[in-house]
């Protein structure tokens, strides 16, 4: 709303600067009735004063600058008027330009107030000092724009020099964010499992028993349509040695050149004792569980290193 109010204030103060000189300076030259009202012949205008047509903000400012030296160009106010129109007509504008837009409004307002003899009066009220903060905000915005320009130029140069390194850097923030989210989710799951384990221990029950009493499935269903491999590992919460790992089976053995060997990628972990439920390789790896291994489809044996190495 600041952009909208700043734009309206700008237009009103500019028109006040023109009206102080003569009301006719506000008239849209294409509307004769308005010109008659402005010249003092409203009784002959044929249209009520409420229907007069005055200049738009941009044209009014153009006229005023021809009569008054103002340190803000017509081009400078484009940001302010664009922001005002954006809020008025579409309900939004580029908020990164708010400080710049309002700074132009303040500079113009101060210049016109001095011109019409209102500069020494308490026009700004409690905002008299605060309005100067906009100048600092504008300077900070310009410095930030320069910093971003330098950063973008450096990134573009790196893409030219070393595309692989630049690509890795570009996706690093997303990877870090994904990791942070996974860690928060994992921490919640672990706290839940620890609490459930304490409750079950007091009742001399397992989480699977509690689920059965609640008429819930003791083990979650395999979430993928393809075949899974089941293996076991120690639970990182309660220490139960037969925690269940279910893994997606690859189409071949990856680095192992053996038609009887398949790669397996862990997708789910469930502990029937404490109820810990993990999903995806990231959560499993964060708890130290293995997420990649090989399976001999003839014997059913699994191993973590390629045979022969």
GROMACS .gro file of C-alpha atoms in nm, residues 43-241:
model
  199
   43UNK     CA    1  -2.131   2.874  -1.542
   44UNK     CA    2  -2.078   2.845  -1.917
   45UNK     CA    3  -1.903   2.508  -1.915
   46UNK     CA    4  -2.212   2.295  -1.972
   47UNK     CA    5  -2.074   2.025  -1.740
   48UNK     CA    6  -2.052   2.014  -1.361
   49UNK     CA    7  -1.723   2.070  -1.182
   50UNK     CA    8  -1.731   1.708  -1.060
   51UNK     CA    9  -1.678   1.593  -1.421
   52UNK     CA   10  -1.369   1.798  -1.504
   53UNK     CA   11  -1.081   1.618  -1.670
   54UNK     CA   12  -0.737   1.702  -1.541
   55UNK     CA   13  -0.392   1.587  -1.647
   56UNK     CA   14  -0.250   1.247  -1.563
   57UNK     CA   15   0.034   1.234  -1.312
   58UNK     CA   16   0.308   1.196  -1.573
   59UNK     CA   17   0.189   1.488  -1.790
   60UNK     CA   18   0.132   1.707  -1.483
   61UNK     CA   19   0.488   1.640  -1.369
   62UNK     CA   20   0.620   1.722  -1.716
   63UNK     CA   21   0.448   2.063  -1.700
   64UNK     CA   22   0.568   2.131  -1.347
   65UNK     CA   23   0.932   2.052  -1.430
   66UNK     CA   24   0.918   2.312  -1.707
   67UNK     CA   25   0.828   2.569  -1.441
   68UNK     CA   26   1.029   2.444  -1.142
   69UNK     CA   27   1.376   2.294  -1.102
   70UNK     CA   28   1.329   1.953  -0.939
   71UNK     CA   29   1.619   1.707  -0.895
   72UNK     CA   30   1.408   1.416  -1.021
   73UNK     CA   31   1.375   1.348  -1.393
   74UNK     CA   32   1.059   1.235  -1.569
   75UNK     CA   33   1.229   0.901  -1.625
   76UNK     CA   34   1.300   0.867  -1.252
   77UNK     CA   35   0.932   0.880  -1.158
   78UNK     CA   36   0.844   0.594  -1.392
   79UNK     CA   37   0.923   0.345  -1.113
   80UNK     CA   38   0.685   0.525  -0.876
   81UNK     CA   39   0.399   0.547  -1.125
   82UNK     CA   40   0.445   0.187  -1.238
   83UNK     CA   41   0.430   0.071  -0.877
   84UNK     CA   42   0.123   0.282  -0.805
   85UNK     CA   43  -0.060   0.157  -1.112
   86UNK     CA   44   0.039  -0.201  -1.037
   87UNK     CA   45  -0.120  -0.187  -0.692
   88UNK     CA   46  -0.425   0.009  -0.811
   89UNK     CA   47  -0.504  -0.209  -1.113
   90UNK     CA   48  -0.358  -0.550  -1.038
   91UNK     CA   49  -0.303  -0.558  -0.662
   92UNK     CA   50   0.075  -0.607  -0.673
   93UNK     CA   51   0.405  -0.455  -0.784
   94UNK     CA   52   0.776  -0.525  -0.769
   95UNK     CA   53   0.841  -0.480  -0.397
   96UNK     CA   54   1.216  -0.456  -0.457
   97UNK     CA   55   1.150  -0.113  -0.610
   98UNK     CA   56   0.938   0.024  -0.324
   99UNK     CA   57   1.220   0.218  -0.157
  100UNK     CA   58   1.328   0.376  -0.486
  101UNK     CA   59   0.970   0.470  -0.577
  102UNK     CA   60   0.895   0.630  -0.241
  103UNK     CA   61   1.228   0.814  -0.239
  104UNK     CA   62   1.132   0.989  -0.563
  105UNK     CA   63   0.794   1.083  -0.412
  106UNK     CA   64   0.961   1.235  -0.106
  107UNK     CA   65   1.215   1.434  -0.309
  108UNK     CA   66   0.945   1.578  -0.534
  109UNK     CA   67   0.717   1.655  -0.239
  110UNK     CA   68   0.990   1.843  -0.052
  111UNK     CA   69   1.076   2.047  -0.364
  112UNK     CA   70   0.713   2.146  -0.426
  113UNK     CA   71   0.647   2.224  -0.060
  114UNK     CA   72   0.940   2.466  -0.062
  115UNK     CA   73   0.816   2.620  -0.385
  116UNK     CA   74   0.462   2.686  -0.262
  117UNK     CA   75   0.578   2.814   0.078
  118UNK     CA   76   0.476   2.512   0.284
  119UNK     CA   77   0.824   2.375   0.339
  120UNK     CA   78   0.870   2.521   0.686
  121UNK     CA   79   0.535   2.401   0.812
  122UNK     CA   80   0.485   2.066   0.980
  123UNK     CA   81   0.355   1.894   0.668
  124UNK     CA   82   0.524   1.562   0.747
  125UNK     CA   83   0.425   1.556   1.113
  126UNK     CA   84   0.584   1.259   1.297
  127UNK     CA   85   0.735   1.137   0.967
  128UNK     CA   86   0.954   1.445   0.920
  129UNK     CA   87   1.274   1.261   1.017
  130UNK     CA   88   1.165   0.912   0.912
  131UNK     CA   89   1.120   1.017   0.550
  132UNK     CA   90   1.497   1.055   0.518
  133UNK     CA   91   1.536   0.685   0.594
  134UNK     CA   92   1.407   0.624   0.243
  135UNK     CA   93   1.720   0.782   0.102
  136UNK     CA   94   1.930   0.534   0.296
  137UNK     CA   95   1.704   0.252   0.179
  138UNK     CA   96   1.752   0.363  -0.180
  139UNK     CA   97   2.128   0.369  -0.138
  140UNK     CA   98   2.122   0.024   0.020
  141UNK     CA   99   1.908  -0.104  -0.267
  142UNK     CA  100   2.154   0.035  -0.521
  143UNK     CA  101   2.446  -0.126  -0.337
  144UNK     CA  102   2.260  -0.458  -0.332
  145UNK     CA  103   2.188  -0.427  -0.704
  146UNK     CA  104   2.557  -0.365  -0.772
  147UNK     CA  105   2.656  -0.663  -0.556
  148UNK     CA  106   2.414  -0.891  -0.738
  149UNK     CA  107   2.538  -0.767  -1.075
  150UNK     CA  108   2.898  -0.846  -0.979
  151UNK     CA  109   2.793  -1.187  -0.847
  152UNK     CA  110   2.598  -1.270  -1.163
  153UNK     CA  111   2.893  -1.164  -1.379
  154UNK     CA  112   3.126  -1.388  -1.179
  155UNK     CA  113   2.885  -1.680  -1.206
  156UNK     CA  114   2.850  -1.630  -1.582
  157UNK     CA  115   3.229  -1.628  -1.618
  158UNK     CA  116   3.255  -1.950  -1.417
  159UNK     CA  117   2.991  -2.117  -1.636
  160UNK     CA  118   3.210  -2.030  -1.934
  161UNK     CA  119   3.532  -2.144  -1.766
  162UNK     CA  120   3.416  -2.455  -1.580
  163UNK     CA  121   3.053  -2.558  -1.647
  164UNK     CA  122   3.064  -2.864  -1.420
  165UNK     CA  123   3.189  -2.669  -1.119
  166UNK     CA  124   2.934  -2.393  -1.184
  167UNK     CA  125   2.652  -2.648  -1.206
  168UNK     CA  126   2.753  -2.810  -0.877
  169UNK     CA  127   2.757  -2.471  -0.706
  170UNK     CA  128   2.416  -2.381  -0.851
  171UNK     CA  129   2.246  -2.691  -0.708
  172UNK     CA  130   2.431  -2.688  -0.376
  173UNK     CA  131   2.177  -2.460  -0.198
  174UNK     CA  132   1.889  -2.689  -0.300
  175UNK     CA  133   2.082  -2.995  -0.181
  176UNK     CA  134   2.159  -2.828   0.152
  177UNK     CA  135   1.795  -2.728   0.196
  178UNK     CA  136   1.680  -3.082   0.119
  179UNK     CA  137   1.929  -3.217   0.370
  180UNK     CA  138   1.811  -2.977   0.642
  181UNK     CA  139   1.449  -3.079   0.584
  182UNK     CA  140   1.542  -3.448   0.593
  183UNK     CA  141   1.731  -3.399   0.919
  184UNK     CA  142   1.432  -3.226   1.081
  185UNK     CA  143   1.194  -3.498   0.965
  186UNK     CA  144   1.434  -3.766   1.084
  187UNK     CA  145   1.472  -3.602   1.426
  188UNK     CA  146   1.093  -3.601   1.465
  189UNK     CA  147   1.069  -3.969   1.370
  190UNK     CA  148   1.344  -4.063   1.613
  191UNK     CA  149   1.181  -3.873   1.903
  192UNK     CA  150   0.850  -4.044   1.825
  193UNK     CA  151   1.016  -4.388   1.818
  194UNK     CA  152   1.203  -4.323   2.144
  195UNK     CA  153   0.883  -4.218   2.317
  196UNK     CA  154   0.689  -4.515   2.180
  197UNK     CA  155   0.972  -4.749   2.284
  198UNK     CA  156   0.955  -4.620   2.644
  199UNK     CA  157   0.578  -4.667   2.652
  200UNK     CA  158   0.602  -5.017   2.505
  201UNK     CA  159   0.879  -5.114   2.745
  202UNK     CA  160   0.665  -5.026   3.044
  203UNK     CA  161   0.384  -5.240   2.903
  204UNK     CA  162   0.628  -5.517   2.803
  205UNK     CA  163   0.509  -5.487   2.448
  206UNK     CA  164   0.658  -5.410   2.108
  207UNK     CA  165   0.541  -5.134   1.875
  208UNK     CA  166   0.405  -5.405   1.643
  209UNK     CA  167   0.191  -5.534   1.936
  210UNK     CA  168   0.061  -5.181   1.997
  211UNK     CA  169  -0.027  -5.147   1.630
  212UNK     CA  170  -0.205  -5.481   1.635
  213UNK     CA  171  -0.409  -5.375   1.939
  214UNK     CA  172  -0.500  -5.056   1.754
  215UNK     CA  173  -0.602  -5.268   1.452
  216UNK     CA  174  -0.323  -5.123   1.244
  217UNK     CA  175  -0.097  -5.311   1.008
  218UNK     CA  176   0.213  -5.427   1.196
  219UNK     CA  177   0.426  -5.348   0.891
  220UNK     CA  178   0.373  -5.077   0.632
  221UNK     CA  179   0.304  -5.188   0.279
  222UNK     CA  180   0.580  -5.170   0.020
  223UNK     CA  181   0.528  -4.830  -0.140
  224UNK     CA  182   0.652  -4.915  -0.490
  225UNK     CA  183   0.492  -5.130  -0.763
  226UNK     CA  184   0.810  -5.322  -0.840
  227UNK     CA  185   0.963  -5.614  -0.649
  228UNK     CA  186   1.147  -5.551  -0.324
  229UNK     CA  187   1.425  -5.726  -0.138
  230UNK     CA  188   1.401  -5.773   0.237
  231UNK     CA  189   1.705  -5.773   0.460
  232UNK     CA  190   1.770  -5.691   0.824
  233UNK     CA  191   1.978  -5.444   1.019
  234UNK     CA  192   2.022  -5.315   1.373
  235UNK     CA  193   1.774  -5.041   1.468
  236UNK     CA  194   1.951  -4.711   1.540
  237UNK     CA  195   1.697  -4.622   1.813
  238UNK     CA  196   1.632  -4.934   2.022
  239UNK     CA  197   1.913  -5.162   1.905
  240UNK     CA  198   1.687  -5.443   1.784
  241UNK     CA  199   1.897  -5.653   1.548
   0.00000   0.00000   0.00000
